Coordinates of C-alpha atoms and ligand atoms in Angstrom, one line a residue:
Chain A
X1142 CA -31.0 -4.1 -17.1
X1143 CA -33.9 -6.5 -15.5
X1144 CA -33.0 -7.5 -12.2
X1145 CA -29.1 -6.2 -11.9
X1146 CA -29.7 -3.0 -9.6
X1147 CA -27.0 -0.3 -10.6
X1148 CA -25.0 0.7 -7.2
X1149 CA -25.1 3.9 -6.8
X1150 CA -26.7 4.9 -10.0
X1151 CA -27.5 8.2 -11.6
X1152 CA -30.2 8.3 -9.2
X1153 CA -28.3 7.4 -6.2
X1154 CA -29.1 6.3 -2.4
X1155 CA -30.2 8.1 0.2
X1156 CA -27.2 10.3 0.8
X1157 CA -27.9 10.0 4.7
X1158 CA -27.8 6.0 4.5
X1159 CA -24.7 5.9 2.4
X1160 CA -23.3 8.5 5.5
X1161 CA -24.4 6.0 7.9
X1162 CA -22.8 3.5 5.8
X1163 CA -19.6 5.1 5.8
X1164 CA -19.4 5.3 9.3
X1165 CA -20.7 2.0 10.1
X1166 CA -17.4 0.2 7.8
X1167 CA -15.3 3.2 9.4
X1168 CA -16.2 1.8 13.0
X1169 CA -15.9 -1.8 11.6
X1170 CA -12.4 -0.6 10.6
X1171 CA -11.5 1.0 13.9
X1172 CA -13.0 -2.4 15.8
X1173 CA -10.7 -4.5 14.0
X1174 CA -7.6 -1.8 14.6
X1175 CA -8.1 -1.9 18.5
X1176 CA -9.9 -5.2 19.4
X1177 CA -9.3 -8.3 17.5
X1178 CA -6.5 -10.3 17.4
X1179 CA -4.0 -10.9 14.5
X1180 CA -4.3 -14.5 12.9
X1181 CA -1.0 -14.4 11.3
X1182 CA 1.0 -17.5 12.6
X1183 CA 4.9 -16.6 12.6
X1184 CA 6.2 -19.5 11.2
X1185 CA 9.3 -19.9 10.8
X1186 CA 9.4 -19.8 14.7
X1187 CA 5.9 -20.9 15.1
X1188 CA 4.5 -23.9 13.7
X1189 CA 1.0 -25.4 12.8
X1190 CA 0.0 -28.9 13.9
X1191 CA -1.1 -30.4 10.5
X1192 CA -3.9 -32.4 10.6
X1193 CA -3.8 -36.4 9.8
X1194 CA -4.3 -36.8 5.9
X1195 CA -2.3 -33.9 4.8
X1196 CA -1.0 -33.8 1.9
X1197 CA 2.7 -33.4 1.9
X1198 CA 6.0 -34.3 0.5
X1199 CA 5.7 -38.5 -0.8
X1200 CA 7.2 -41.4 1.1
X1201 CA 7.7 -44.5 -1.3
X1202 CA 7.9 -47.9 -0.2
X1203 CA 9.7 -49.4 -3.0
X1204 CA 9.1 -53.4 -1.5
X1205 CA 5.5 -52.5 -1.7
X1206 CA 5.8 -51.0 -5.5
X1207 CA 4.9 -53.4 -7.6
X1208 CA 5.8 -51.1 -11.1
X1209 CA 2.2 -50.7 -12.4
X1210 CA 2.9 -47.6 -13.8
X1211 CA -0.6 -46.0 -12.8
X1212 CA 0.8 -43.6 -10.3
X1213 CA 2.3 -42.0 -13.4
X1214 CA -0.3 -42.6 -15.2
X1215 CA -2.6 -40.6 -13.4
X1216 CA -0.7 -37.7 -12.3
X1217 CA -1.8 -34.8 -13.7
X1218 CA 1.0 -32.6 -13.3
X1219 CA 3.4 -35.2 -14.8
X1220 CA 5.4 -35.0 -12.0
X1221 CA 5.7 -38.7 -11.3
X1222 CA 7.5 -40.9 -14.1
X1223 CA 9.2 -44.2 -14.7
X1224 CA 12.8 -45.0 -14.4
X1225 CA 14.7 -47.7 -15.1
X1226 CA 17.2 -48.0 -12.8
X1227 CA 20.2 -46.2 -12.9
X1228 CA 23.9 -48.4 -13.9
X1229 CA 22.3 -49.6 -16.5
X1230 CA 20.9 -53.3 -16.9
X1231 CA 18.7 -53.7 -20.1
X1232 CA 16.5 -50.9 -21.5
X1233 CA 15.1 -50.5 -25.0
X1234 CA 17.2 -50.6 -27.7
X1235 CA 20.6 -53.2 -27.5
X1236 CA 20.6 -55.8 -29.5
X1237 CA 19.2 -59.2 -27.8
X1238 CA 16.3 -58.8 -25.3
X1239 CA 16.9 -59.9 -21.8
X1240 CA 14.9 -62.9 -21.0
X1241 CA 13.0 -60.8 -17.9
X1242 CA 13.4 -56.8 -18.9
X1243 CA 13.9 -54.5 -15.3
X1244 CA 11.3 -53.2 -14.0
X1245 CA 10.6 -49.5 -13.9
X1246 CA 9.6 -47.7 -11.2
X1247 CA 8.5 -44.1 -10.4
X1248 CA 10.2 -41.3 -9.9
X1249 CA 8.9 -37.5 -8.6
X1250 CA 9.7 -33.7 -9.5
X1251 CA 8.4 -31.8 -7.0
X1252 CA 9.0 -28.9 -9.1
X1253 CA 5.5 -30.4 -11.1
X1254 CA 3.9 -32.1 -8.0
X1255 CA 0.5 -30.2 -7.3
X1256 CA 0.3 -32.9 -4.1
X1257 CA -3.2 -33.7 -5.2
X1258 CA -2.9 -37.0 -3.7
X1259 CA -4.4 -39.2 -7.0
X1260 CA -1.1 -41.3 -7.2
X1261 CA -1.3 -42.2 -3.6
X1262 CA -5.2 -42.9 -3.9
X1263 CA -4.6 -45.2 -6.7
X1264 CA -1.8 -47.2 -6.0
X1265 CA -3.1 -50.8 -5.8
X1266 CA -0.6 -52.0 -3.2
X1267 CA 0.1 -48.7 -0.9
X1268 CA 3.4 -48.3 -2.2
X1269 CA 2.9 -44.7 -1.9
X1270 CA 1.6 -42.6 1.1
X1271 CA 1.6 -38.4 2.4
X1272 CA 4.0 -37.2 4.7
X1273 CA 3.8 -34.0 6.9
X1274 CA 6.7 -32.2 5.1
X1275 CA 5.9 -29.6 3.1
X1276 CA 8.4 -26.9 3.7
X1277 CA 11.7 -27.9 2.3
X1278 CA 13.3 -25.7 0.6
X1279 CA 15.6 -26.4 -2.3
X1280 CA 19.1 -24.2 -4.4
X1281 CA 18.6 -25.6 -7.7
X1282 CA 15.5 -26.7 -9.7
X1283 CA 17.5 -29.9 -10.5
X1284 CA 17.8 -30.9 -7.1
X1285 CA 13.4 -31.0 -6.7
X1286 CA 14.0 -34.3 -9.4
X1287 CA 14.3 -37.2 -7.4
X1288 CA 15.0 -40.6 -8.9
X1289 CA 13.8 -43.7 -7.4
X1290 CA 16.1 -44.9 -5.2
X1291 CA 16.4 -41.1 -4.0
X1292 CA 12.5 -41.0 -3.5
X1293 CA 12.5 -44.2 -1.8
X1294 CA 15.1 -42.6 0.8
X1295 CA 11.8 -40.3 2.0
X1296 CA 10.9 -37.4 2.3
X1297 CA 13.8 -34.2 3.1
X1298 CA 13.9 -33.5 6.7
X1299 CA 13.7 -29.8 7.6
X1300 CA 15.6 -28.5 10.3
X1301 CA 14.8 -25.4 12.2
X1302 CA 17.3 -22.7 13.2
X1303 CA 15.2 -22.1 16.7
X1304 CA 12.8 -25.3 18.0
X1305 CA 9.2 -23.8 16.9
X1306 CA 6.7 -23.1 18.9
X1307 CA 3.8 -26.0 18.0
X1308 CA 0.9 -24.5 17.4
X1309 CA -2.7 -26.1 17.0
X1310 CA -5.4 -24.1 14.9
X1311 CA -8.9 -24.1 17.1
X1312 CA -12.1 -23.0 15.1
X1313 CA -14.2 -20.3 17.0
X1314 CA -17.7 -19.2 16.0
X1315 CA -17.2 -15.3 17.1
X1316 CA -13.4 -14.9 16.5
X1317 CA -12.8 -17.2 13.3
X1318 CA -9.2 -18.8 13.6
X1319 CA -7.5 -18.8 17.1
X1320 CA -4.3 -21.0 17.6
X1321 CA -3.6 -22.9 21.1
X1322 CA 0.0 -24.2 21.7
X1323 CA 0.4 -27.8 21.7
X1324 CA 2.6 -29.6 24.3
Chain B
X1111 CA 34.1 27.9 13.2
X1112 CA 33.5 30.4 11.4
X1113 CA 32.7 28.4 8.8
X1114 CA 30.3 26.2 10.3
X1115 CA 28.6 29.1 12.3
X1116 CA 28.0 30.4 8.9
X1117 CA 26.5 27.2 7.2
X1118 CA 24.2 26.5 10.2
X1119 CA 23.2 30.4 9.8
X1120 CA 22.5 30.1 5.9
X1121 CA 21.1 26.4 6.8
X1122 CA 18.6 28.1 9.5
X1123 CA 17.7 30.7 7.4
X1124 CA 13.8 31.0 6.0
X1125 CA 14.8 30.6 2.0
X1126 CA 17.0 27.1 2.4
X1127 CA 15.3 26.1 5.8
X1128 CA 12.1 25.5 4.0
X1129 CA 12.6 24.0 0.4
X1130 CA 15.1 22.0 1.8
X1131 CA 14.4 20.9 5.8
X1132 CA 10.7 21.5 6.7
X1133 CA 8.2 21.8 5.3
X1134 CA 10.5 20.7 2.7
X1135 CA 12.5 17.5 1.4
X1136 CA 13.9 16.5 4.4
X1137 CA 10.9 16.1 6.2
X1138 CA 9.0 15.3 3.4
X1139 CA 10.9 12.4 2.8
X1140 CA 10.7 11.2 6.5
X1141 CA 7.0 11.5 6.5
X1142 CA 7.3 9.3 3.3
X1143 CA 9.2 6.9 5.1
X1144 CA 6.8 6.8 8.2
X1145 CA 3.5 6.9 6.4
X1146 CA 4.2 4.3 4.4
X1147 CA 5.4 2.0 7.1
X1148 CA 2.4 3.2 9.0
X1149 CA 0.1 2.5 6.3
X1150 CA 1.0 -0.9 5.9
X1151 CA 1.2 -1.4 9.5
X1152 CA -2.3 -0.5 10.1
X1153 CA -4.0 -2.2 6.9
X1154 CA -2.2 -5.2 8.1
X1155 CA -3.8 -4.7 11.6
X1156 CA -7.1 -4.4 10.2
X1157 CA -6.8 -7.3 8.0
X1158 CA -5.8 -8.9 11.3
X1159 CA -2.0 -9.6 10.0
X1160 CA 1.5 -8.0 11.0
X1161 CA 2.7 -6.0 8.1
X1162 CA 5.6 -5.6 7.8
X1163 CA 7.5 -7.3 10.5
X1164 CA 11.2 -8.6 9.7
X1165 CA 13.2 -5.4 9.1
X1166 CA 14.2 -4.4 12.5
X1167 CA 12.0 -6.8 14.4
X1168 CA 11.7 -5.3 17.8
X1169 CA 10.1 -2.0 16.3
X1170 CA 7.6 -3.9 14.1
X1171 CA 9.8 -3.4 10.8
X1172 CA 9.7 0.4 11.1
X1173 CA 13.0 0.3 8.8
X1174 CA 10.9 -1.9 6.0
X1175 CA 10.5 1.3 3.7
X1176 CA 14.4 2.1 4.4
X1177 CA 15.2 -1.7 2.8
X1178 CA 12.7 -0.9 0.3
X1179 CA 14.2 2.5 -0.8
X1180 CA 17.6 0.9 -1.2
X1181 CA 16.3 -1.9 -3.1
X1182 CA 14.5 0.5 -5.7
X1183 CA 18.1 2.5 -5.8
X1184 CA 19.8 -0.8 -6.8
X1185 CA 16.9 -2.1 -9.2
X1186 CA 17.6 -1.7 -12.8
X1187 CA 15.2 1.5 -14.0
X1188 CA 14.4 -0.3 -17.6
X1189 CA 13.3 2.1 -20.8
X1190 CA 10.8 0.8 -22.6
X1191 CA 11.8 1.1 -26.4
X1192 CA 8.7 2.1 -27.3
X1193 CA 8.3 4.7 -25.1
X1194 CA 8.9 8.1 -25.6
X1195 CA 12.1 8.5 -23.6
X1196 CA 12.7 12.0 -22.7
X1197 CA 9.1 12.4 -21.2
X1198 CA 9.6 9.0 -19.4
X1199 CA 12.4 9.6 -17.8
X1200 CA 11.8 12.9 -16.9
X1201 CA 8.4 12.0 -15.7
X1202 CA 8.7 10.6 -12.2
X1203 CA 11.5 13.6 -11.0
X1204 CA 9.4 16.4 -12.2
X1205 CA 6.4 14.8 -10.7
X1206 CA 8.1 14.1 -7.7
X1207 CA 9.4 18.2 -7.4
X1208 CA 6.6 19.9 -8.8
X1209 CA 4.6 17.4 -5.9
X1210 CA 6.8 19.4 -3.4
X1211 CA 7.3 22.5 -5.1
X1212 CA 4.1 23.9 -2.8
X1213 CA 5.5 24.1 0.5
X1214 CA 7.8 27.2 -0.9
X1215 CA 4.7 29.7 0.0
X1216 CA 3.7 27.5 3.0
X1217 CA 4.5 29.5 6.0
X1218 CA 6.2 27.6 9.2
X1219 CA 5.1 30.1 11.9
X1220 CA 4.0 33.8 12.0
X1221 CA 7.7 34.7 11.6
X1222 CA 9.5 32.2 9.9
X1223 CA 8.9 31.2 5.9
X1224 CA 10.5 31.8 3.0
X1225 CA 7.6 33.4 1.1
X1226 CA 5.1 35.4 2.8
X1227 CA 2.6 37.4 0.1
X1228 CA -0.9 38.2 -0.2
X1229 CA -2.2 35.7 -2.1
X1230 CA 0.0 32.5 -0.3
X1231 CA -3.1 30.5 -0.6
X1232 CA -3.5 31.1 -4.4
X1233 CA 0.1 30.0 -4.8
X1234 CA 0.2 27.3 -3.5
X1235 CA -3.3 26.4 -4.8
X1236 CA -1.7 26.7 -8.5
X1237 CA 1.0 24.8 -7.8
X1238 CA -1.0 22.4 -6.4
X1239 CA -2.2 22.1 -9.8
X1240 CA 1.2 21.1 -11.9
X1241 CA 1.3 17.5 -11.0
X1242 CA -1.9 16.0 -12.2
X1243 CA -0.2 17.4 -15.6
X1244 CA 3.2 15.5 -15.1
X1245 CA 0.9 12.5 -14.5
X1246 CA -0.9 13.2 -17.8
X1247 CA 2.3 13.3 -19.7
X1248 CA 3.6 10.3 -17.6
X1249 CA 0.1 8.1 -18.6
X1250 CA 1.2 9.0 -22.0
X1251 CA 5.2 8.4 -22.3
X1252 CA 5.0 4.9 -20.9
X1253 CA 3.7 3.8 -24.2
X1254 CA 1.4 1.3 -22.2
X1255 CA -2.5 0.7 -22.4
X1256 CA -2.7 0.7 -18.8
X1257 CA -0.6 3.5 -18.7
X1258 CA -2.8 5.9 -20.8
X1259 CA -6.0 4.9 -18.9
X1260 CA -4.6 5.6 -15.8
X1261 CA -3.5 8.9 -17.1
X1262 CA -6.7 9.0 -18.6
X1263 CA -8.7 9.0 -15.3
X1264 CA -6.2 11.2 -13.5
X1265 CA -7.5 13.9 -16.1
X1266 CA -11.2 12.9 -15.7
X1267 CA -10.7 13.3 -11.8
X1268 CA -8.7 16.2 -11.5
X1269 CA -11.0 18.0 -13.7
X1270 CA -13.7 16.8 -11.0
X1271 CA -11.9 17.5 -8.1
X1272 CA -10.0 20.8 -8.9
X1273 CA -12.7 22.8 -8.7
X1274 CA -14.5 21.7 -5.3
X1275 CA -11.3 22.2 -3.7
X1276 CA -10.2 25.5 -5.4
X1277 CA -13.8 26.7 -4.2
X1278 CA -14.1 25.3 -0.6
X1279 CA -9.9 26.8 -0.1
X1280 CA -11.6 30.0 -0.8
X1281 CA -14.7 29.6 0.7
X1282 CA -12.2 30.5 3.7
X1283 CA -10.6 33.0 2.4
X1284 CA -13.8 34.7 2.1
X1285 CA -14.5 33.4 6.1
X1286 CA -11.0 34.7 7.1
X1287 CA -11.2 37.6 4.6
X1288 CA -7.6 37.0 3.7
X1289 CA -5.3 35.0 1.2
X1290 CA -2.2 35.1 3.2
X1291 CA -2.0 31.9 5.0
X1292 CA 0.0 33.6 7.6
X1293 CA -2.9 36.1 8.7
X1294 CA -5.2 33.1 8.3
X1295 CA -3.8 31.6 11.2
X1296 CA -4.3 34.7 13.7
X1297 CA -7.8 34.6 12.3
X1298 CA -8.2 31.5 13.5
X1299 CA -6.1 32.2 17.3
X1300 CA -8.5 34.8 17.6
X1301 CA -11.8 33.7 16.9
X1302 CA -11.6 29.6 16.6
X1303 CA -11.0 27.0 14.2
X1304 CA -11.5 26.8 10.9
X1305 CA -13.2 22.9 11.2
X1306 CA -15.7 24.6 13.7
X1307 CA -15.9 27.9 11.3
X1308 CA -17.1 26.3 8.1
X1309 CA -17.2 22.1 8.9
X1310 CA -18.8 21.9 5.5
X1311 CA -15.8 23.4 3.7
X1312 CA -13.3 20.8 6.1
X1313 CA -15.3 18.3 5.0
X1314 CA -15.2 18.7 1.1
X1315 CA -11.2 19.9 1.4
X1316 CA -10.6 16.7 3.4
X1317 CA -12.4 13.8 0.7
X1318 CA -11.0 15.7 -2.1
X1319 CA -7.5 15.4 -0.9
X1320 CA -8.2 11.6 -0.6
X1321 CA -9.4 11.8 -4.1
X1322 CA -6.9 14.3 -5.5
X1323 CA -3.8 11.8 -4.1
X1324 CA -5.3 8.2 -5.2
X1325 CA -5.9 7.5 -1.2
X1326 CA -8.6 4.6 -0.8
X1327 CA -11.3 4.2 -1.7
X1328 CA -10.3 6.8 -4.9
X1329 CA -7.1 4.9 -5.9
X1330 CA -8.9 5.1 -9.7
X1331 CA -6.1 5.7 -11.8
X1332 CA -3.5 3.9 -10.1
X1333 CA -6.4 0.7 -9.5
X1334 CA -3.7 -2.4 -9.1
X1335 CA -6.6 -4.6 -9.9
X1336 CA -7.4 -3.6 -13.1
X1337 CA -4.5 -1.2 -14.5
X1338 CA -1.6 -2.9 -13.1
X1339 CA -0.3 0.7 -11.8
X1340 CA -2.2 2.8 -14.1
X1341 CA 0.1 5.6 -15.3
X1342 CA 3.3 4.0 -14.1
X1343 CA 3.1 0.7 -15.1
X1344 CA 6.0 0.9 -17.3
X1345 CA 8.4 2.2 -14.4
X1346 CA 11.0 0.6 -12.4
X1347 CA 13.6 0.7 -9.7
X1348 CA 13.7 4.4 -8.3
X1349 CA 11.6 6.1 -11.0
X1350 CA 9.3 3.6 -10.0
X1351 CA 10.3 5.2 -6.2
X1352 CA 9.6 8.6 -7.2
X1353 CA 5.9 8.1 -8.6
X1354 CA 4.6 6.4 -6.1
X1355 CA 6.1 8.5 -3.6
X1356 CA 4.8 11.8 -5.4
X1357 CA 0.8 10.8 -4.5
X1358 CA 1.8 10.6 -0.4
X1359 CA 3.9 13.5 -1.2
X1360 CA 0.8 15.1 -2.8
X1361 CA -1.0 14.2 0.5
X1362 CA 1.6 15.1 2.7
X1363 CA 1.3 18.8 1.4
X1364 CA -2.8 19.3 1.3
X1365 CA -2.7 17.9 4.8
X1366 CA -0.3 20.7 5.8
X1367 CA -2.6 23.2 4.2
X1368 CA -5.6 22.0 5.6
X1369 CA -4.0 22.5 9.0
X1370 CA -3.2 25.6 8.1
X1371 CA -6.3 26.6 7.0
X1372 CA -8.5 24.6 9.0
X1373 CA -6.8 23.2 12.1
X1374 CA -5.6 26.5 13.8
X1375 CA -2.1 25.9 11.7
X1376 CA 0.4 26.5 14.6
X1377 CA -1.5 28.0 17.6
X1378 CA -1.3 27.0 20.2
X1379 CA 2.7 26.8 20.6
X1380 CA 3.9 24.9 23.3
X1381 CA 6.2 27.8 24.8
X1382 CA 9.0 25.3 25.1
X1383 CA 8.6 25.6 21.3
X1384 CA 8.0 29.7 21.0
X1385 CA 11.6 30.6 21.5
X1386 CA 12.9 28.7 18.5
X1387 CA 11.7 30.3 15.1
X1388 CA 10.6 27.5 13.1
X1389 CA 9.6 25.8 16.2
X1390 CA 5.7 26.3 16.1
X1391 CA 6.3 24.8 13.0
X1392 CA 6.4 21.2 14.7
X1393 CA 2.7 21.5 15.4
X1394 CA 1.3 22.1 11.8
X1395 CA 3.6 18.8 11.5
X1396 CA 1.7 16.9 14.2
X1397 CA -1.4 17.7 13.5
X1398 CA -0.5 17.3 9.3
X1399 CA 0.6 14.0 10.4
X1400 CA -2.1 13.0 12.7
X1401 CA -4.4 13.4 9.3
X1402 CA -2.1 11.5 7.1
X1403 CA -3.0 9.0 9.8
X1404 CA -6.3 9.2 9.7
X1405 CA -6.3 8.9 5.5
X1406 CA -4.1 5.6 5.3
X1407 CA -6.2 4.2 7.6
X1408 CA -9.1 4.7 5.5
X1409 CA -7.3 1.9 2.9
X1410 CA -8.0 -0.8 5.4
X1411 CA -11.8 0.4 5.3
X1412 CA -12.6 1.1 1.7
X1413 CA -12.9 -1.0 -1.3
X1414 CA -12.3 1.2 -4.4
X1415 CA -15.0 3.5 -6.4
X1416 CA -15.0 2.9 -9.8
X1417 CA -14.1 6.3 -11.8
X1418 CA -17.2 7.0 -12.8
X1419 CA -18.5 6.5 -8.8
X1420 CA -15.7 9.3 -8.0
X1421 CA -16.5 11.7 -11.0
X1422 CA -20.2 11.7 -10.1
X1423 CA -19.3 12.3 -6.3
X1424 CA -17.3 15.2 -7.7
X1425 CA -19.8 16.7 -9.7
X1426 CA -23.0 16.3 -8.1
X1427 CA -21.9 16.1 -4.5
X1428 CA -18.9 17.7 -3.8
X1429 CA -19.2 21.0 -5.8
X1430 CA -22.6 21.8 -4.8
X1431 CA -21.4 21.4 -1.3
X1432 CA -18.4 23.4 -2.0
X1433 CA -20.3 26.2 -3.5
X1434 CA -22.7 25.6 -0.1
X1435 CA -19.7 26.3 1.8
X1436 CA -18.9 29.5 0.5
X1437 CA -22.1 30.7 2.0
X1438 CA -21.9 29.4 5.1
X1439 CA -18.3 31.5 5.1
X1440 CA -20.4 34.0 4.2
X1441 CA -22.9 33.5 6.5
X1442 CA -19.9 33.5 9.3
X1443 CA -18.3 36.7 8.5
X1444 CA -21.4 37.9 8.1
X1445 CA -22.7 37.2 12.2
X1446 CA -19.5 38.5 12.9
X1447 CA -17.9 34.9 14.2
X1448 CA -14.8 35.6 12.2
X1449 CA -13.8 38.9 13.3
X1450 CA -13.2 39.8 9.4
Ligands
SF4_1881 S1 0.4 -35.8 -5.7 FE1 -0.6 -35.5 -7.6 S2 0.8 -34.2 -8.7 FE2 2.0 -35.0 -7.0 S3 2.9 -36.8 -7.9 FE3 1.1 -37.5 -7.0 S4 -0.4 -37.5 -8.7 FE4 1.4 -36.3 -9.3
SF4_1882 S1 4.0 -46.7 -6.6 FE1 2.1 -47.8 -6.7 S2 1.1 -47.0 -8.5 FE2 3.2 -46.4 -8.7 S3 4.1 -48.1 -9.9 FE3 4.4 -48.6 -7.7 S4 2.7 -49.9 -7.2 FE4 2.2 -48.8 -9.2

């Protein structure tokens, strides 16, 4: 067994160190009961600031899209594909080929979307760009599909029973996470 | 009123007061309820969260286990069809009474319980015993890997752990000179404390009733990590209920003995309690409770042995201490400390 030491092996530790042990993680435990403060952030009544470049929910800017195709190209989840647009207007099949076929253009299932942020990354014109949203909340799994002209309408916008309280995450060295209200 | 007068009396009396009130299922289900909540509460403190929180908000959720009893009474219990039914379903309700089924011969004050006999401390001691069986049987019926390991390492570790506590529990019957758990306790009003008595024995009684209920850092044969639920991986809905309940259950009755037997049971009675006969009883409960406290908070603190960790602990550590303890009981009696 070179090199892997066996913890707390046949021939054990020092029983007095392991007893100090014991306490040492029992008084670790009892700091953390009486003297530190909880983390937890209580959203749905309190809410964190996000940062700029988060990645949430899509907002499409269909005059920018040119229909390259590579945002679904590149999405890894397959959450982005192309449409044709809907009340028809061409399409494969039918008989004689319009002289200039429509153009596709992408729509999302943000049942698939992993909001990694490569379609927005590599869309040549910008067409595509994060929002902040990324708690809606949805009845049916059909109703995650959105279909060009729906994901060009943006993003859902979530509404809160009770205004949150805005919170704004602060990092400190001794105490980790603390959260300051914002504004 | 007649009637009632005379369902209150049979209600109040020593034989139905105690299987059914307290020690018994009434309060044993309350502690369930509060320990639970407690447990979670405090982890979550530790881990520097809430718990739970939404169920009854202004009392920090204290009715969460209330929500989650009713949702395990609503939950379908599913059979598997592989498993051997009559032992499954049996399983978790003969678990969950034979669990209880000690507090019959535990005493609720010098006057009041519904068996008082020589050897008290012997009986409850065996029945102690029958659940680590129903687990056994339980590993086995489910008809599930993870299922028969965990029953597996239940047998492993109540092999281990039987014995260090059957010897340290008489270690002060041999301090005390008595097996009746009544006349243990005016031992103990007389001279002091069993804990100050023999500490060595309230040490080993104390970690193997963490490791005889699955309490961090033992929870070996119910390890969620690596056996799902160990034994009861197969159960659902209340069944599930019952076997989980059983191990606090479990815990819940050693910590009652251990106050008993080393906490001064129910001396000294606050005399606003003396007049009422099963009032003294109220403090074996605070101070049973008080040490359920003190084991669930333990969780937050412990990562888990592995079973082999917990076996050798047994073996080489606790029974040798137990067996130390009987001497320094004997060494007690002997200067005279106990009044034996
Ligand atoms: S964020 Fe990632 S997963 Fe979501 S649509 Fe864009 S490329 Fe696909
Ligand atoms: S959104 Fe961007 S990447 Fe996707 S088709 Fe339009 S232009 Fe191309």
């Amino acid at each position: 067994m070179g090199g892997v030491e066996e913890v707390g092996g046949r021939g054990g530790r020092n029983p007095v160190v392991s007893l100090w042990g014991h306490l040492k993680a029992v008084g670790t435990g009892l700091k953390y009961l009486i003297a530190v403060p909880r983390m937890t952030v209580k959203y749905p009544d309190e809410v964190i600031e996000l940062p700029d470049g988060y990645r949430g929910m899509l907002i499409y800017h269909q005059d920018l899209c040119i229909s390259c195709g590579l945002c679904a190209t590149i999405c890894p989840a397959n959450a982005i594909k192309m449409y044709l647009p809907s009340g028809g207007g061409g399409g494969e099949g039918g008989g004689e080929k319009p002289e200039t076929p429509p153009k596709r253009h992408p729509g999302i299932d943000y049942a698939r979307c992993i909001f990694c942020g490569f379609c927005v990354d590599i869309c040549p014109t910008g067409a595509l760009e994060h929002s902040k949203v990324h708690d809606a909340a949805y009845e049916r799994v059909e109703d995650m599909l959105y279909r060009p002209e729906e994901f060009a309408a943006g993003p859902p916008t979530v509404e809160f029973e009770r205004p949150p309280k805005r919170l704004r995450p602060v990092m400190d060295e001794r105490r980790g996470i603390s959260y300051e209200p914002v504004g | 009123m007649g009637a009632l007068g005379w369902i209150l009396g049979l209600l109040l009396s020593p034989w139905v007061f105690v299987p059914l009130i307290y020690p018994g299922l009434v309060s044993a289900f309350a502690v369930l309820l509060f320990i639970i909540w407690f447990e979670r509460k405090l982890a979550a403190k530790v881990q520097r969260r809430f718990g739970p929180y939404y169920v009854l908000r202004h009392l920090g959720g204290a009715t969460q286990l209330v929500a989650d009893l009713i949702r395990y009474l609503f939950a379908e219990p599913i059979i598997p069809e592989e498993a051997d039914a009559l032992a499954f379903v049996m399983g978790p309700a003969l678990l969950f009474g034979l669990t209880l089924l000690p507090v019959v011969a535990i005493p609720v004050s010098g006057t009041f319980y519904a068996i008082r006999s020589d050897v008290s401390l012997l009986i409850v001691l065996a029945l102690l015993t029958l659940g680590a069986a129903m687990t056994l049987i339980i590993g086995w019926a489910g008809n599930n890997k993870f299922s028969l390991i965990g029953g597996l390492r239940e047998g492993f570790l109540s092999m281990a752990y039987e014995i260090p506590l059957f010897v340290a529990a008489l270690s002060m019957a041999a301090a005390y000179g008595t097996l009746d758990l009544v006349d243990m306790v005016e031992v103990q009003a007389e001279t002091a404390w069993g804990v100050a008595l023999n500490p060595l024995a309230a040490f080993v009684f104390l970690v193997i009733s963490f490791l005889a209920t699955s309490r961090f850092p033992f929870e070996i044969s119910e390890a969620e990590s690596e056996l799902v639920m160990g034994p009861f991986t197969e159960y659902s809905g209340i069944m599930y209920g019952l076997t989980m309940g059983a191990s606090y259950l479990k815990y819940y009755v050693l910590c009652l003995l251990f106050s008993i037997m080393f906490l001064g049971g129910w001396e000294p009675v606050p005399p606003q309690l003396a007049a009422v006969p099963f009032g003294p009883g109220v403090v074996v409960f605070a101070k049973a409770l008080a040490l359920m406290a003190l084991g669930v908070f333990l969780r937050a603190v412990y990562p888990r042995y592995r079973v082999d960790q917990a076996i050798r602990l047994a073996w080489h550590y606790l029974l040798p201490l137990s067996v130390a303890s009987v001497f320094v009981s004997m060494g007690a009696a002997w200067l005279g400390l106990t009044g034996a």
